PDB file of C-alpha atoms and ligand atoms in Angstrom:
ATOM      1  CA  UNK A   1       6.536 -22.975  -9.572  1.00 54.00           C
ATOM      2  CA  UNK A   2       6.818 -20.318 -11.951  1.00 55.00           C
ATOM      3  CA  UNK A   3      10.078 -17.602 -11.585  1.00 59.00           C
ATOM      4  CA  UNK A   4      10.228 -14.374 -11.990  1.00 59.00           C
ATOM      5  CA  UNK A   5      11.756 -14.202 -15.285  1.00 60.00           C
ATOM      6  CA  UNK A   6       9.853 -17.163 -16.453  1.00 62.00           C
ATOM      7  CA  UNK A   7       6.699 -14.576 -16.043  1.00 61.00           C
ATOM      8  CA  UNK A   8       8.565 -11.558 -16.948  1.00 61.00           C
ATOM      9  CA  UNK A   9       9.279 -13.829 -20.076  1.00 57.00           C
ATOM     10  CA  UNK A  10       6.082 -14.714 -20.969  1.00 61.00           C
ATOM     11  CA  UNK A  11       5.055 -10.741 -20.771  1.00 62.00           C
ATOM     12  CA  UNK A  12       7.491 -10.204 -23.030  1.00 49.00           C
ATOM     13  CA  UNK A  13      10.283  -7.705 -22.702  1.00 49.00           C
ATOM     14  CA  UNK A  14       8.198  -4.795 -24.525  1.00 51.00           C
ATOM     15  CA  UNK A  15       5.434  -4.551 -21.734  1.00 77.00           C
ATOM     16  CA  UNK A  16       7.633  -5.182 -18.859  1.00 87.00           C
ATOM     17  CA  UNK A  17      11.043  -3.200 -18.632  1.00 85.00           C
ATOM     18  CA  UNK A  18      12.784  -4.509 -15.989  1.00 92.00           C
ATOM     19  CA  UNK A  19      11.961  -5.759 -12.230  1.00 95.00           C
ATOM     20  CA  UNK A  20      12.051  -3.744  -9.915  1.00 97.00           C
ATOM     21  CA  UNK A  21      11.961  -5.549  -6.488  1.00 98.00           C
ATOM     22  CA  UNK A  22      12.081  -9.420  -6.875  1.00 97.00           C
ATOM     23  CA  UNK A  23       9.961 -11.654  -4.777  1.00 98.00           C
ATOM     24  CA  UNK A  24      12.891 -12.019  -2.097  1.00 98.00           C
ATOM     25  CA  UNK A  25      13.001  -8.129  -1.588  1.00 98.00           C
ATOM     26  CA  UNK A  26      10.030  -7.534  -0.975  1.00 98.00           C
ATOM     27  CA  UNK A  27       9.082 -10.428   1.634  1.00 98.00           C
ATOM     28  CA  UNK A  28      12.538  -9.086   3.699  1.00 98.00           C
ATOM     29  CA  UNK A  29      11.072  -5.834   3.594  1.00 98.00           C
ATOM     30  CA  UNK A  30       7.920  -6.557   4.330  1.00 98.00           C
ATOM     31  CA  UNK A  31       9.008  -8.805   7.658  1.00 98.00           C
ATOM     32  CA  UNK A  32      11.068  -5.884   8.937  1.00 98.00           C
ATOM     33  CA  UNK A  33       8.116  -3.469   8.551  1.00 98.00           C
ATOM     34  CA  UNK A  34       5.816  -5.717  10.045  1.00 98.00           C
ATOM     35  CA  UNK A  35       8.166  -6.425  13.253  1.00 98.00           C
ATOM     36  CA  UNK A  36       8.873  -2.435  13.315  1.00 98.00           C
ATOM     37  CA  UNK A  37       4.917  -2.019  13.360  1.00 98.00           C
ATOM     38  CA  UNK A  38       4.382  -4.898  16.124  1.00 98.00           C
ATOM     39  CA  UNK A  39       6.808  -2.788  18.413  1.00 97.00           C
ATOM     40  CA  UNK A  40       5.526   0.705  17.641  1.00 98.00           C
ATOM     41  CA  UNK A  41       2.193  -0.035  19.285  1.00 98.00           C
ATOM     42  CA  UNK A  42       1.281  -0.757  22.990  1.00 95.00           C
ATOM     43  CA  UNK A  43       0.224  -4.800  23.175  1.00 92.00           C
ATOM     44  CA  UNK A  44      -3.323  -4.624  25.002  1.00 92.00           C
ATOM     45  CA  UNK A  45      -4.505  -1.532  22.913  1.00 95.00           C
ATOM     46  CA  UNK A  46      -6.457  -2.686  19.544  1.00 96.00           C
ATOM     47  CA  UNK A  47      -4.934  -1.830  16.588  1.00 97.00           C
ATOM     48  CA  UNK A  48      -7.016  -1.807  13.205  1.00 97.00           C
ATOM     49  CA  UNK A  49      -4.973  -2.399   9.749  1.00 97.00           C
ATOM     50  CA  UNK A  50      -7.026  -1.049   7.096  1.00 96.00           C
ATOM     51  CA  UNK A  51      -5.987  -1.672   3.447  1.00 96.00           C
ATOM     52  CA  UNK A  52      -6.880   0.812   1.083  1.00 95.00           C
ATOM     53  CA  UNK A  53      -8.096  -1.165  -2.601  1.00 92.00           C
ATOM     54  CA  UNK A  54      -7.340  -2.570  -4.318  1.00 93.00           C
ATOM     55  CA  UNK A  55      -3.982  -2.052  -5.404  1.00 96.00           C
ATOM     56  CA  UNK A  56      -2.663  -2.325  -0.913  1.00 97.00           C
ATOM     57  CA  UNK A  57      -4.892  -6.546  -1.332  1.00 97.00           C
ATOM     58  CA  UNK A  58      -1.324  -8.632  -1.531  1.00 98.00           C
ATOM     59  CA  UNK A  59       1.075  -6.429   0.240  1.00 98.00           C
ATOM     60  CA  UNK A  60      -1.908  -6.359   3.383  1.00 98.00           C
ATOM     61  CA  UNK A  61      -2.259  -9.885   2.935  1.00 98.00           C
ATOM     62  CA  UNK A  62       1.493 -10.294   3.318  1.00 98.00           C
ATOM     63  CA  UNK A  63       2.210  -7.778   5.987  1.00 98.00           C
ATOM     64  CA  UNK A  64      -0.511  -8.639   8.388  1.00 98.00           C
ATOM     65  CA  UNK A  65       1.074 -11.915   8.853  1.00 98.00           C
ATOM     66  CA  UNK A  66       4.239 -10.602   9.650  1.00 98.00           C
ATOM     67  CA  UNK A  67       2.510  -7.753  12.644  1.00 98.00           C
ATOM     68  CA  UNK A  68       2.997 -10.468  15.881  1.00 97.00           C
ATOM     69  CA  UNK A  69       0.343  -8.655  17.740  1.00 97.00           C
ATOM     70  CA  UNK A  70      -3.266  -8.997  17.547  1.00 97.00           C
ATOM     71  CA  UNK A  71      -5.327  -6.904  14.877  1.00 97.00           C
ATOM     72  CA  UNK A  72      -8.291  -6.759  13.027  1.00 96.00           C
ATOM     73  CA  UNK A  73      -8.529  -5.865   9.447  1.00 96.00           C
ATOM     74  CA  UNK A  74     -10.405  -3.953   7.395  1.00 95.00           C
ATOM     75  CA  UNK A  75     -10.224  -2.109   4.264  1.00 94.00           C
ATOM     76  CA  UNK A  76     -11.476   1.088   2.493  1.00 93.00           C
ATOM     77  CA  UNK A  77     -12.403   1.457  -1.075  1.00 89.00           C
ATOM     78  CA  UNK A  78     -10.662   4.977  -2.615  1.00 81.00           C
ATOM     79  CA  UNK A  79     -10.054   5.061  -6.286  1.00 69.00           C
ATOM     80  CA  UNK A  80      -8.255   7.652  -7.982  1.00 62.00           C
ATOM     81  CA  UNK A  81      -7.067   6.138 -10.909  1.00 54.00           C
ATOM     82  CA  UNK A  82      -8.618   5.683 -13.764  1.00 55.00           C
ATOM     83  CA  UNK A  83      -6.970   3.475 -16.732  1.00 50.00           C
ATOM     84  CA  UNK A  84      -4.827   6.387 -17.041  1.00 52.00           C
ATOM     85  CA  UNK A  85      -1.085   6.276 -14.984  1.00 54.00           C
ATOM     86  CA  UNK A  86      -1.511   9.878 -14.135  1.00 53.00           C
ATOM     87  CA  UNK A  87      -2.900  10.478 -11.163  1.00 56.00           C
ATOM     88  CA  UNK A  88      -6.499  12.447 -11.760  1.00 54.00           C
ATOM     89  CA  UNK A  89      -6.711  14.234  -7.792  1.00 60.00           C
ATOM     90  CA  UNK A  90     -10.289  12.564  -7.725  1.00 65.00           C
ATOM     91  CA  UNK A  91     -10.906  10.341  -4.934  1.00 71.00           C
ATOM     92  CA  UNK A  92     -14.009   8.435  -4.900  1.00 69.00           C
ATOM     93  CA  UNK A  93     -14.805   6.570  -1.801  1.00 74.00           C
ATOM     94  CA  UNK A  94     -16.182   2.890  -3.136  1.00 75.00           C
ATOM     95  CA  UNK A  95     -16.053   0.701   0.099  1.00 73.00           C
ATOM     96  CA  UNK A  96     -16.532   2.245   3.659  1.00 76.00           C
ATOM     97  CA  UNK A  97     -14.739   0.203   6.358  1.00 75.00           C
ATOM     98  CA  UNK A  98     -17.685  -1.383   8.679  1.00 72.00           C
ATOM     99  CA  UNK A  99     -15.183  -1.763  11.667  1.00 76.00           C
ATOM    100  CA  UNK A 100     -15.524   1.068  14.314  1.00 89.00           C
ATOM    101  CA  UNK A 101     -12.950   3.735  13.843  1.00 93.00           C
ATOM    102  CA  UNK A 102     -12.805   5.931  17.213  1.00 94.00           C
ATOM    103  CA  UNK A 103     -10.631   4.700  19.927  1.00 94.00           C
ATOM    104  CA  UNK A 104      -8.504   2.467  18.154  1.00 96.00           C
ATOM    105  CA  UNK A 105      -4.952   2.514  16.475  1.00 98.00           C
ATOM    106  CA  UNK A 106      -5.840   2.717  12.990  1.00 97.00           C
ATOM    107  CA  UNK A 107      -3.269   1.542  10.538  1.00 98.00           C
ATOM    108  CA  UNK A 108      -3.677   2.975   6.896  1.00 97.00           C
ATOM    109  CA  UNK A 109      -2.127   0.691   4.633  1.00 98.00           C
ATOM    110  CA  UNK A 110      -1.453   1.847   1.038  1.00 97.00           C
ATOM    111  CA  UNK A 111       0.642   0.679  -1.850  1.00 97.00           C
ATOM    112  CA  UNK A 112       2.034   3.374  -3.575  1.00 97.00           C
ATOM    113  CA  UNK A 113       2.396   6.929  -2.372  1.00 96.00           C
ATOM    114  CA  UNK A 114       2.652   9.358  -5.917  1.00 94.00           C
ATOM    115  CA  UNK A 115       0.533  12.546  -6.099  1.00 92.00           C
ATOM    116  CA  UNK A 116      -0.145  12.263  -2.371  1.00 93.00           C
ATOM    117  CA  UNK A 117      -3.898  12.808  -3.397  1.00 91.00           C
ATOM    118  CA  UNK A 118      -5.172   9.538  -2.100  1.00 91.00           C
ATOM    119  CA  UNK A 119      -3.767   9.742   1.501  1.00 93.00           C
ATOM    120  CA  UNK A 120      -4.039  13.689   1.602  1.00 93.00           C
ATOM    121  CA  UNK A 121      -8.230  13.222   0.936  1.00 90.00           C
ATOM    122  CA  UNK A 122      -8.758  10.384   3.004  1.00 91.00           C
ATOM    123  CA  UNK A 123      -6.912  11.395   6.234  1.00 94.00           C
ATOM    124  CA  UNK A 124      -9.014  14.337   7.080  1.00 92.00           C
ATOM    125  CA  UNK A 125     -12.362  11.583   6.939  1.00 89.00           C
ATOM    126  CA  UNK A 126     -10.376   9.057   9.020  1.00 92.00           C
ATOM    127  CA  UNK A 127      -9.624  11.805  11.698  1.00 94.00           C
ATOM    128  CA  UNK A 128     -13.292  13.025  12.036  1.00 92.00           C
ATOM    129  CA  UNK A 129     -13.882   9.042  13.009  1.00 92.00           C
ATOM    130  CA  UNK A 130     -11.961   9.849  16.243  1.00 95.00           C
ATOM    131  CA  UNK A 131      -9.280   7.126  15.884  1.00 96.00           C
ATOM    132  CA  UNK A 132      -6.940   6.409  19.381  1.00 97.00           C
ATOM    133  CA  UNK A 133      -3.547   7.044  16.745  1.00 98.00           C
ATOM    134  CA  UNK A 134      -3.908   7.178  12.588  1.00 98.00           C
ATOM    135  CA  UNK A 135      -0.576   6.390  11.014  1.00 98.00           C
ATOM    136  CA  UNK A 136       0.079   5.649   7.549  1.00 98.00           C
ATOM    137  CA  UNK A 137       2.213   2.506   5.992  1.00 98.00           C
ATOM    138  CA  UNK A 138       2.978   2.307   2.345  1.00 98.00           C
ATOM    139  CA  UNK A 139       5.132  -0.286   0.351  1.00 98.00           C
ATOM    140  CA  UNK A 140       6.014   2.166  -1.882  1.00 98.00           C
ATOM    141  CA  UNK A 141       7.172   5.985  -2.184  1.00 97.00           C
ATOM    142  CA  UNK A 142       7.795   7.655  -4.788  1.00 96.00           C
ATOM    143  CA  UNK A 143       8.734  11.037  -3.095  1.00 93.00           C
ATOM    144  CA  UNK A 144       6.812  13.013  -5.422  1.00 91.00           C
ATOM    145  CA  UNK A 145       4.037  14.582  -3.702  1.00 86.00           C
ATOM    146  CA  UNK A 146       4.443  18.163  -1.629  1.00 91.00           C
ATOM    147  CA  UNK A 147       4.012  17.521   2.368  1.00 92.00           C
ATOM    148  CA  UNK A 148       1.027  14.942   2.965  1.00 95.00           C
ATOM    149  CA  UNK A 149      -1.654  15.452   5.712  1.00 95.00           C
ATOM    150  CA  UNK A 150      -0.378  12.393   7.139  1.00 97.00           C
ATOM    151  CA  UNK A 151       3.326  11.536   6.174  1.00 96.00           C
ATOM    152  CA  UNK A 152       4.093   7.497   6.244  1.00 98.00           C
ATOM    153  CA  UNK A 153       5.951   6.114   9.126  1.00 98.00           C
ATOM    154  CA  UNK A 154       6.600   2.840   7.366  1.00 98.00           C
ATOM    155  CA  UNK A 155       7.839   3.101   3.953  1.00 98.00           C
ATOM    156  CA  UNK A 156       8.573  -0.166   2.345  1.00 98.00           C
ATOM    157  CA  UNK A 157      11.054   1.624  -0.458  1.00 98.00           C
ATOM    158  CA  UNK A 158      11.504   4.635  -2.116  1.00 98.00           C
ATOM    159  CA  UNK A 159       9.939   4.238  -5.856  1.00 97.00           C
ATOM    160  CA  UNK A 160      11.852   4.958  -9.008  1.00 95.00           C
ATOM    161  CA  UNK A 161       9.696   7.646 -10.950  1.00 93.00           C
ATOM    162  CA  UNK A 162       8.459   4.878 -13.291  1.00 94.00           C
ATOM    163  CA  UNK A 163       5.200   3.138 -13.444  1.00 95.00           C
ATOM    164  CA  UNK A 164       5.069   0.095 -11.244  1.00 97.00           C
ATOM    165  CA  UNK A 165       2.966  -2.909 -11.657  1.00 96.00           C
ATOM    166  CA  UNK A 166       2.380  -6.144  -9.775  1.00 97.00           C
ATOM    167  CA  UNK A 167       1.839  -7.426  -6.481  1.00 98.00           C
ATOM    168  CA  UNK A 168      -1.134  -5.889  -6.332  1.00 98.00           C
ATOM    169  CA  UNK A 169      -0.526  -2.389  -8.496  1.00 97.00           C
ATOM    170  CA  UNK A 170      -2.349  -2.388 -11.175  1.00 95.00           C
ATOM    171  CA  UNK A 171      -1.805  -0.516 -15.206  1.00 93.00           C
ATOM    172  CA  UNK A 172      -5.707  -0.353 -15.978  1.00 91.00           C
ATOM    173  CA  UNK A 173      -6.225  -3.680 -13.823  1.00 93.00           C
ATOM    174  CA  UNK A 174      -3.805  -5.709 -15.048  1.00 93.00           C
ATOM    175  CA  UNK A 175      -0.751  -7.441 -13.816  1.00 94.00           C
ATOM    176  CA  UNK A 176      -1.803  -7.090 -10.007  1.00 96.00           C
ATOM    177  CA  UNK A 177      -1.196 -11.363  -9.663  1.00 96.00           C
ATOM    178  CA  UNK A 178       2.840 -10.853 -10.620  1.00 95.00           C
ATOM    179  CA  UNK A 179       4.727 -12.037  -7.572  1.00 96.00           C
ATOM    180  CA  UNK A 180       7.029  -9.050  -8.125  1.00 97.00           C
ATOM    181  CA  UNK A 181       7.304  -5.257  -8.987  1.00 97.00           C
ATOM    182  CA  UNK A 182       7.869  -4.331 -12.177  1.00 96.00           C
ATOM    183  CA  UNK A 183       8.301  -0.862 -14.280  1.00 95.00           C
ATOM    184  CA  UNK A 184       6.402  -1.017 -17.666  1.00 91.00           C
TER     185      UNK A 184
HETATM  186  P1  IMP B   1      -1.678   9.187  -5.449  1.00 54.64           P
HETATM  187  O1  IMP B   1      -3.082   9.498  -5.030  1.00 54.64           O
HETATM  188  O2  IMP B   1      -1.265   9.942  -6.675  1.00 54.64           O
HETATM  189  O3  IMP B   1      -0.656   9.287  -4.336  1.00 54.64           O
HETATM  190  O4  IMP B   1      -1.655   7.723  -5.980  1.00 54.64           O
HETATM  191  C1  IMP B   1      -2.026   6.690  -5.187  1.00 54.64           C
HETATM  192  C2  IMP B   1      -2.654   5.557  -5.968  1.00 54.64           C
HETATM  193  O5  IMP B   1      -2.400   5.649  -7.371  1.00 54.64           O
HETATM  194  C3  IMP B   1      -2.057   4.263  -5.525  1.00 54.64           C
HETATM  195  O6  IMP B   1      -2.791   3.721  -4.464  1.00 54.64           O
HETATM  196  C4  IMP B   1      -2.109   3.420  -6.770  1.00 54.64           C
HETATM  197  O7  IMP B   1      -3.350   2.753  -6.852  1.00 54.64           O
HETATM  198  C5  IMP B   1      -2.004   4.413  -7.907  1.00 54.64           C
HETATM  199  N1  IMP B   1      -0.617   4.523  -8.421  1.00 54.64           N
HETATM  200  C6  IMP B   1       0.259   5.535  -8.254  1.00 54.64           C
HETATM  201  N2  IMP B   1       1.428   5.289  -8.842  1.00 54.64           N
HETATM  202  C7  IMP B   1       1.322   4.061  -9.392  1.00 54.64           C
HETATM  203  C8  IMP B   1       2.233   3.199 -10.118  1.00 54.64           C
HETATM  204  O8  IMP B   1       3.405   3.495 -10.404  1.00 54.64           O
HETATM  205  N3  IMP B   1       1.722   1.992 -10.502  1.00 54.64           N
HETATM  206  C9  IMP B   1       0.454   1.597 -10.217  1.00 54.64           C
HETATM  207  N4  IMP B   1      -0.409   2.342  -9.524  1.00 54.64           N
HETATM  208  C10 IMP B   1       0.013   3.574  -9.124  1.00 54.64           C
HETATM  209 MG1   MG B   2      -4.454   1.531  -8.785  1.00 54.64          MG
END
């Protein structure tokens, strides 16, 4: 099995600057958030986790297993990025979640909270579904953005105001497979 810095390594010091959260911190982080989610919501009501993509893929896939309550998943295609790492305030809608929205707990799940554009564009379209409860989870925060439409009630940790890439972030789609976080 590879390491952190054996990776970090081969990407060579002048792409990656240092890492941010190591494997380790993230997986604690991510069981407390998923046993803090587990007890928010009421057992025999059906809660629906939906990932937004890509960048949310690993951190869902990670989190989900670490909600002990039943749940279905689904996820919802927004991208407001293009290769560039300043957020453009254009959010396209590229996947529509197929699982019914109104009556149930939905549970946004995003990586990385910056501009706030993302959440602030796709909350009002979630809310005309008629969900039971919408709250918001997000690994990341960078504390940047004015008041959201929806502020997160899981935050995972509060971002430097670098550029973060792996487990699952992305600079112009690459490094997403890095086990860790990293600021380039
Ligand atoms: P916002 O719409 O500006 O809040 O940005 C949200 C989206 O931008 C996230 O879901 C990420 O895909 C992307 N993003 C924002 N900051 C970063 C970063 O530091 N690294 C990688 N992607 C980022
Ligand atoms: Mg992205």
């Amino acid at each position: 099995m590879q390491t952190s810095t054996d990776i970090a390594a081969r990407l060579g010091g002048q792409e990656l600057r240092r890492i941010v959260y190591s494997e380790k911190d993230i997986a604690e982080r991510v069981d407390i958030m998923g046993r803090a989610i587990g007890a928010h919501y009421p057992d025999d009501e059906p809660l629906l986790v939906i990932g937004l993509l890509k960048g949310s893929f690993i951190f869902l896939a990670d989190l989900v297993r670490r909600i002990p309550r039943p749940l279905v998943v689904d996820f919802l295609g927004a991208a407001s990025y293009g290769s560039a790492t300043v957020s453009s305030g254009n959010v396209r809608l590229v996947y529509d979640p197929e699982a019914e929205i109104a009556g149930k707990h939905v549970l946004l799940v995003e990586d990385i909270i910056d501009s706030g554009n993302t959440v602030n564009r796709l909350v009002p379209k979630l809310r005309e579904r008629g969900p039971r409860s919408l709250e918001l989870c997000a690994l990341l925060h960078k504390r940047l953005a004015p008041p959201l439409r929806l502020e997160p009630r899981w935050v995972g940790f509060e971002a430097p105001p670098e550029f973060l890439v792996g487990y699952g972030l992305d600079y112009s789609e690459n490094y997403r497979g890095l086990p860790f976080i990293g600021s380039i």
